[in-house]
Amino acid sequence: MRHPHAEGRARPVRPDPHRPQEPDAAPADHERDDLLTGAVRRALGDTGAYGVMLYLRSRDRRSLVICTIAGVPLSIMSPFRRIAAAGPLPVAVCFRTGRTIILSDTEDTMRRFPQLAVGMPYDFASACVPVASGGERFGVISALWPASAEGVPEGAPRRLVEVAERLAAGLAGLAASGHPVEPGADAAVVELPSPSAPTTRVGLFDWNVATGALAADEQFRTIFGFGPGEFDGTVASVATRIAPGDRPEFRAAARIALVRGEVLAARVRVLGPDGHPYPVELWARVPAISDGRTHLVGAVLDTRTLTAAAAAVERLRDGVFSLDPDGRISYANRSAEPLLGARREDLVGHHPWHALSWLADPFYENRYRAAVLSQQPTAFLALRPPGSWLAFSLYPDAHGVTGRVVAAEPPPGTAEPPTAAPPGVRSDLPTGVGGTYHLLQLASALTEAVSVRDVCRVVAEEILPAFGGQELAIYGVRDKHLHLISQSGYPEGFLDRFEGTPIAARIPGAETLSTGTPIFFESVRELAAAYPGIALDEMGAWAFLPLIASGHPVGSCILGFDQPRPFTAEDRGLLTALGGFIAQALERARLYDAEFALARGLQHALLPHRLPDVPGIRITARYLPGTQGMEIGGDWYDAIVTGGDVTLVIGDVEGHSVAAAAAMGQLRSAVRAFATSDEPPDQVLCRTNRLLLDLDPGLLASCCLIRLTPADGSARIARAGHLPPVLRHPDGRAEALDVPGGALLGVDDEAEYPVSELCLAPGSVLALYTDGLVEVPAAAIDQGVDRLRAALARGGADGPEDLEGLAERVLREVGPSHRVDDVALLLTAFG
């Protein structure tokens, strides 16, 4: 039975084929599709792009789905047909931020979006533009251009924005009328053909054989050479334009059509203005409703250009072939047959790497994909067994690829490529290289996850939406039982009954682990038949993946889909492989979490457990570890009471390691010892500097030290290569104090550290900090200090709670969300 909580859960409504649909649903869908196709056509025409993809948000807002595509085959883009809205790909980032993203070349893509470079390692320029109106984001338009020195053509992004704005206005109008703009779960992708000049002219006619009257359109009259007003509407007139030797064939075709009901491809020659004949084809049939068999309707095809081109290619001694946009052979000339060792009939309609076993190596499919996505010619050598080397050249455009193949000399020192697909690899799978790149692109997201929490987040936010899933449960194994690690999308309490399930239990989440084999259910009926009585929620399909690392069970991963769906061979292969990557990532993350907890415990033990309570001043501190990497840093802070004064200290040992943390502990102890002996600030730093050189840990450190007298607000400041303090004045002004400093600790045993004097007015706030707070990639550190100054200026500190709130404000507004370094902050309010 279904779980009772499931009824109250909001989900996309499943269409019921037996329930009458709303009368305006289909027109609204058609209107949306017209908007999308019109936008893609305008984008192609206005920007000079060779390919355009239009993504719309999914109904659960977790994915972006290609709805319309032109110029690029969907088969190549299938790994990116659905992408996670929370993911790191440029389309997703564009959607989330509302900013246009321009990638000028492969190097730019690799630097800024490495996951895209992994999934599409080809040379092209691209731009992504959000489709948004009034704060509502509907999707993204993505366009591709051939790689060039100029990258994306000048002005193209602006024109793409105009197309997106026009589309967004139309979609907003649909939404305002109560019509969903998001595609359904089974929405078809509209593939638009690229505009091209027709190679064949077609004329239409309607012939009354009994009376000899013939109605013809303008193309028919043009093909038969009739000028304006020259055609009298009779078949006799048409007959005069047919070569005398072909007139019997023309009459015979008419008789055959009347007797059989149709005639197909009857060839006759038409006399041109110079009297030279050219071939046309006649197609005709007797209409279903006619007055006996005395009436014919049909078409005449002028195939001169096409026929002449084919004849010219057939005369070439080089092998010539063409591939349609999906990579299937659509034509091969006569010379290609002996070179390729195959008949044309066996080649046409198949991918070369499927039709010819010696091209089954993924390298050759990759060359085709590179040509299509870069729109640049490419060439390669291949060995046709037993020993014939062939040189292939591929020439792409938006309509497909033209290929040339000729005999070639063996390359010196080149190893022979495989002559057949590896054992166990099926050559009839719909994609090979594309599936591999999709797997690598998704798996690369797991390589950046360092903690168990990170791994579960990546699976929930990137991998699950990439397959269109709505539910996720990740279980780990402990004491031969399954325990929930993370879940997303399930009804409240639904998974409680499965907690602690033995791995030998007969439920799919356990059996997939005990057998080591993934289990897929494409519908509720399949799952219920395999496991009668199992609790069900509102999902319609499931994938149960075993998580096995280094030969031992780690757990299981369950993906749920809200609609019944087929799992293709590629889907099953990708999900099975991803299960292995998830297992490895979880194992690595568990070790990280254990080591991280131990290391952080050590570091926190070296930091002050509490700050002193000093009359006349208030002190608060914050320490945040980095969010990336597995090592610990050397940031520290301290507040040391010496008689009537208090010494404020902030420091940072270079590096992120246990050695850095150990050096930090030694320096903190040294500074504390020297400061409590009533040494002036400059001597504290000098003695600490010499101690670090004597210890010779091979590390440098920065430090800022302030001796503050609460009785009168006087302060003496000394710096050793550290960032300047920031002072907030009582009137709200904030400034970075431009005080002189000395060299980093550990550089020069003769270094001196000048002391600056300052008098704090009541109501002042002094901020000491480490560079992890203000330093972000691709921005000058001065900008980070300015952000800190601005955050202090916006917040006061009139009481203990206000100082705490100010510290939180600074961390929230100034600190980066993804910290590559530790952060230490020490705030002191005077008066």
Coordinates of C-alpha atoms in Angstrom, one line a residue, residues 15 25 51 110 128 192 249 257 281 289 322 327 500 561 617 623-624 631 703 723 755 787 794 812 826:
P15 CA -1.3 13.0 -17.0
A25 CA -3.8 22.8 -22.9
G51 CA 24.2 25.8 -33.3
M110 CA 38.9 24.7 -19.2
C128 CA 24.8 31.5 -22.5
L192 CA 15.2 22.6 -36.3
E249 CA 7.6 7.1 -72.1
A257 CA -0.8 5.4 -63.5
E281 CA 11.1 12.7 -62.7
I289 CA -12.0 10.5 -54.8
S322 CA 28.6 12.0 -46.4
G327 CA 26.8 10.6 -37.9
G500 CA 18.8 -0.6 10.3
F561 CA 11.6 9.1 -10.6
I617 CA 36.7 46.9 26.5
Y623 CA 37.7 31.2 13.7
L624 CA 36.5 29.3 10.6
E631 CA 44.8 19.9 5.7
C703 CA 51.6 38.8 12.9
L723 CA 47.4 43.0 6.9
V755 CA 55.7 50.8 16.6
R787 CA 34.7 45.1 1.9
R794 CA 27.4 49.5 8.4
R812 CA 28.6 36.9 6.3
L826 CA 39.4 39.4 16.5

